[in-house]
GROMACS .gro file of C-alpha atoms in nm:
model
  211
    1UNK     CA    1   6.705  15.826  13.444
    2UNK     CA    2   6.649  15.460  13.360
    3UNK     CA    3   6.302  15.328  13.282
    4UNK     CA    4   6.228  14.963  13.347
    5UNK     CA    5   5.923  14.792  13.196
    6UNK     CA    6   5.790  14.462  13.322
    7UNK     CA    7   5.699  14.229  13.033
    8UNK     CA    8   5.551  13.882  13.071
    9UNK     CA    9   5.546  13.615  12.802
   10UNK     CA   10   5.281  13.376  12.670
   11UNK     CA   11   5.356  13.130  12.389
   12UNK     CA   12   5.096  12.944  12.187
   13UNK     CA   13   5.166  12.699  11.905
   14UNK     CA   14   4.918  12.735  11.617
   15UNK     CA   15   5.030  12.427  11.425
   16UNK     CA   16   4.762  12.201  11.575
   17UNK     CA   17   4.436  12.060  11.448
   18UNK     CA   18   4.168  12.328  11.445
   19UNK     CA   19   3.945  12.147  11.694
   20UNK     CA   20   4.231  12.147  11.946
   21UNK     CA   21   4.296  12.518  11.893
   22UNK     CA   22   3.926  12.592  11.938
   23UNK     CA   23   3.936  12.420  12.275
   24UNK     CA   24   4.258  12.590  12.385
   25UNK     CA   25   4.135  12.938  12.282
   26UNK     CA   26   3.788  12.892  12.427
   27UNK     CA   27   3.641  13.181  12.625
   28UNK     CA   28   3.528  13.055  12.965
   29UNK     CA   29   3.325  13.214  13.248
   30UNK     CA   30   3.621  13.251  13.485
   31UNK     CA   31   4.000  13.238  13.489
   32UNK     CA   32   4.026  12.921  13.698
   33UNK     CA   33   4.128  12.703  13.405
   34UNK     CA   34   4.414  12.654  13.163
   35UNK     CA   35   4.264  12.799  12.845
   36UNK     CA   36   4.507  13.025  12.659
   37UNK     CA   37   4.269  13.320  12.687
   38UNK     CA   38   4.257  13.280  13.065
   39UNK     CA   39   4.637  13.253  13.085
   40UNK     CA   40   4.675  13.577  12.886
   41UNK     CA   41   4.427  13.752  13.113
   42UNK     CA   42   4.618  13.627  13.416
   43UNK     CA   43   4.952  13.745  13.282
   44UNK     CA   44   4.814  14.093  13.226
   45UNK     CA   45   4.756  14.144  13.596
   46UNK     CA   46   4.901  13.906  13.853
   47UNK     CA   47   4.821  13.910  14.225
   48UNK     CA   48   5.152  14.083  14.305
   49UNK     CA   49   5.114  14.367  14.053
   50UNK     CA   50   4.977  14.708  14.148
   51UNK     CA   51   4.900  14.782  13.782
   52UNK     CA   52   4.903  14.588  13.455
   53UNK     CA   53   5.231  14.537  13.268
   54UNK     CA   54   5.317  14.447  12.911
   55UNK     CA   55   5.244  14.096  12.785
   56UNK     CA   56   5.418  13.954  12.478
   57UNK     CA   57   5.201  13.692  12.304
   58UNK     CA   58   5.403  13.467  12.075
   59UNK     CA   59   5.171  13.288  11.831
   60UNK     CA   60   5.416  13.058  11.659
   61UNK     CA   61   5.402  12.830  11.355
   62UNK     CA   62   5.107  12.986  11.176
   63UNK     CA   63   5.017  12.714  10.922
   64UNK     CA   64   4.989  12.736  10.546
   65UNK     CA   65   4.665  12.834  10.376
   66UNK     CA   66   4.632  12.510  10.178
   67UNK     CA   67   4.261  12.442  10.138
   68UNK     CA   68   4.279  12.078  10.250
   69UNK     CA   69   4.516  12.127  10.545
   70UNK     CA   70   4.416  12.106  10.908
   71UNK     CA   71   4.506  12.347  11.054
   72UNK     CA   72   4.438  12.597  10.779
   73UNK     CA   73   4.582  12.950  10.797
   74UNK     CA   74   4.259  13.135  10.719
   75UNK     CA   75   4.054  12.937  10.971
   76UNK     CA   76   4.320  12.990  11.240
   77UNK     CA   77   4.326  13.365  11.168
   78UNK     CA   78   3.946  13.378  11.188
   79UNK     CA   79   3.950  13.186  11.517
   80UNK     CA   80   4.202  13.429  11.668
   81UNK     CA   81   3.997  13.723  11.543
   82UNK     CA   82   3.685  13.586  11.709
   83UNK     CA   83   3.838  13.488  12.044
   84UNK     CA   84   4.054  13.798  12.088
   85UNK     CA   85   3.744  14.012  12.023
   86UNK     CA   86   3.558  13.829  12.299
   87UNK     CA   87   3.329  13.625  12.075
   88UNK     CA   88   3.276  13.252  12.122
   89UNK     CA   89   3.083  13.187  11.803
   90UNK     CA   90   3.199  13.109  11.450
   91UNK     CA   91   3.358  13.375  11.230
   92UNK     CA   92   3.109  13.566  11.016
   93UNK     CA   93   3.188  13.693  10.668
   94UNK     CA   94   3.023  14.023  10.759
   95UNK     CA   95   3.164  14.215  11.056
   96UNK     CA   96   2.854  14.237  11.276
   97UNK     CA   97   2.827  14.435  11.604
   98UNK     CA   98   2.990  14.253  11.894
   99UNK     CA   99   2.765  14.092  12.158
  100UNK     CA  100   2.714  14.269  12.490
  101UNK     CA  101   3.009  14.235  12.733
  102UNK     CA  102   3.238  14.099  12.460
  103UNK     CA  103   3.480  14.387  12.521
  104UNK     CA  104   3.524  14.271  12.880
  105UNK     CA  105   3.589  13.912  12.772
  106UNK     CA  106   3.814  14.002  12.479
  107UNK     CA  107   4.162  14.152  12.462
  108UNK     CA  108   4.149  14.322  12.121
  109UNK     CA  109   4.157  14.678  12.259
  110UNK     CA  110   4.437  14.626  12.510
  111UNK     CA  111   4.745  14.828  12.408
  112UNK     CA  112   4.959  14.649  12.669
  113UNK     CA  113   4.953  14.328  12.460
  114UNK     CA  114   5.232  14.288  12.205
  115UNK     CA  115   5.145  14.005  11.965
  116UNK     CA  116   5.395  13.831  11.738
  117UNK     CA  117   5.318  13.570  11.472
  118UNK     CA  118   5.589  13.341  11.335
  119UNK     CA  119   5.549  13.121  11.030
  120UNK     CA  120   5.731  12.951  10.745
  121UNK     CA  121   5.451  13.065  10.513
  122UNK     CA  122   5.334  13.399  10.377
  123UNK     CA  123   5.027  13.552  10.537
  124UNK     CA  124   4.753  13.544  10.274
  125UNK     CA  125   4.540  13.852  10.214
  126UNK     CA  126   4.219  13.687  10.345
  127UNK     CA  127   4.396  13.585  10.666
  128UNK     CA  128   4.536  13.936  10.708
  129UNK     CA  129   4.191  14.091  10.661
  130UNK     CA  130   4.038  13.858  10.920
  131UNK     CA  131   4.299  13.967  11.174
  132UNK     CA  132   4.272  14.335  11.083
  133UNK     CA  133   3.914  14.342  11.202
  134UNK     CA  134   4.069  14.389  11.544
  135UNK     CA  135   4.217  14.721  11.645
  136UNK     CA  136   4.529  14.551  11.780
  137UNK     CA  137   4.607  14.413  11.432
  138UNK     CA  138   4.517  14.718  11.222
  139UNK     CA  139   4.884  14.795  11.164
  140UNK     CA  140   4.990  14.432  11.127
  141UNK     CA  141   5.314  14.417  10.931
  142UNK     CA  142   5.524  14.134  10.787
  143UNK     CA  143   5.899  14.113  10.846
  144UNK     CA  144   6.087  13.849  10.648
  145UNK     CA  145   6.360  13.674  10.846
  146UNK     CA  146   6.639  13.477  10.684
  147UNK     CA  147   6.881  13.233  10.845
  148UNK     CA  148   7.240  13.342  10.903
  149UNK     CA  149   7.458  13.242  10.607
  150UNK     CA  150   7.808  13.256  10.461
  151UNK     CA  151   8.095  13.375  10.680
  152UNK     CA  152   7.850  13.490  10.947
  153UNK     CA  153   7.723  13.133  10.978
  154UNK     CA  154   8.078  12.999  11.017
  155UNK     CA  155   8.148  13.263  11.282
  156UNK     CA  156   7.823  13.174  11.461
  157UNK     CA  157   7.919  12.803  11.472
  158UNK     CA  158   8.266  12.875  11.610
  159UNK     CA  159   8.132  13.121  11.868
  160UNK     CA  160   7.856  12.884  11.978
  161UNK     CA  161   8.078  12.585  12.040
  162UNK     CA  162   8.339  12.806  12.209
  163UNK     CA  163   8.075  12.945  12.447
  164UNK     CA  164   7.953  12.593  12.532
  165UNK     CA  165   8.304  12.492  12.631
  166UNK     CA  166   8.366  12.813  12.828
  167UNK     CA  167   8.043  12.762  13.023
  168UNK     CA  168   8.141  12.404  13.108
  169UNK     CA  169   8.487  12.499  13.236
  170UNK     CA  170   8.410  12.846  13.369
  171UNK     CA  171   8.593  12.780  13.697
  172UNK     CA  172   8.921  12.712  13.512
  173UNK     CA  173   8.925  13.045  13.329
  174UNK     CA  174   9.105  12.860  13.050
  175UNK     CA  175   9.231  13.015  12.728
  176UNK     CA  176   9.184  12.807  12.414
  177UNK     CA  177   9.130  12.831  12.041
  178UNK     CA  178   8.866  12.657  11.832
  179UNK     CA  179   8.946  12.557  11.474
  180UNK     CA  180   8.617  12.434  11.336
  181UNK     CA  181   8.622  12.261  10.996
  182UNK     CA  182   8.269  12.127  10.945
  183UNK     CA  183   7.989  12.173  10.694
  184UNK     CA  184   7.771  12.441  10.857
  185UNK     CA  185   7.491  12.384  10.603
  186UNK     CA  186   7.231  12.632  10.486
  187UNK     CA  187   6.890  12.755  10.597
  188UNK     CA  188   6.742  12.649  10.931
  189UNK     CA  189   7.010  12.670  11.204
  190UNK     CA  190   6.845  12.419  11.439
  191UNK     CA  191   7.015  12.110  11.287
  192UNK     CA  192   7.347  12.294  11.307
  193UNK     CA  193   7.293  12.385  11.672
  194UNK     CA  194   7.208  12.023  11.758
  195UNK     CA  195   7.531  11.909  11.589
  196UNK     CA  196   7.736  12.176  11.769
  197UNK     CA  197   7.592  12.080  12.106
  198UNK     CA  198   7.684  11.715  12.052
  199UNK     CA  199   8.036  11.815  11.946
  200UNK     CA  200   8.070  12.040  12.250
  201UNK     CA  201   7.956  11.759  12.479
  202UNK     CA  202   8.215  11.522  12.329
  203UNK     CA  203   8.494  11.783  12.357
  204UNK     CA  204   8.402  11.870  12.715
  205UNK     CA  205   8.392  11.501  12.812
  206UNK     CA  206   8.736  11.444  12.658
  207UNK     CA  207   8.885  11.751  12.825
  208UNK     CA  208   8.728  11.670  13.163
  209UNK     CA  209   8.900  11.331  13.160
  210UNK     CA  210   9.241  11.503  13.141
  211UNK     CA  211   9.203  11.777  13.405
   0.00000   0.00000   0.00000
């Protein structure tokens, strides 16, 4: 018996000035606006659903915790802790009882929300503690991701450019071989992917002129 789960997706970039994030994460009286909190609430239960489904919240590019930076990791973590708990005020050093009706405005106790943070920086202990005030982040864990490297990176580059060409000439069902002799670099794969896409475009243009 196969089980299918409906999951919807919300993405929010955290690498913005704090005053912009405060506006975007603002709790408002109704859902007829484009605040991120309202969008999350809307994705939990759309008009066509008979019951709520899973929502994956991707909070990407969590900033560093440099004291002079804006945004600052700790302040962003505190802002998320406040808004997700249904509180509109500033973060308090002491965890005080939540205001009346904050549970209805917040999303901190909703087990159908799967939240992911991505960052190029380590999550500092103070930031982690601010998030762990919420039940949904009590088991928050860090998973270190590293870019593909070595022979795997060479294989990725060859496979990527081959797939680009196959997609372009899918109707021909052509058989071909790619011999790729380029510097695939190290670390972040995005520059490599941009280079591969340009190469694939050039190859496809050259091949298209001959068929």
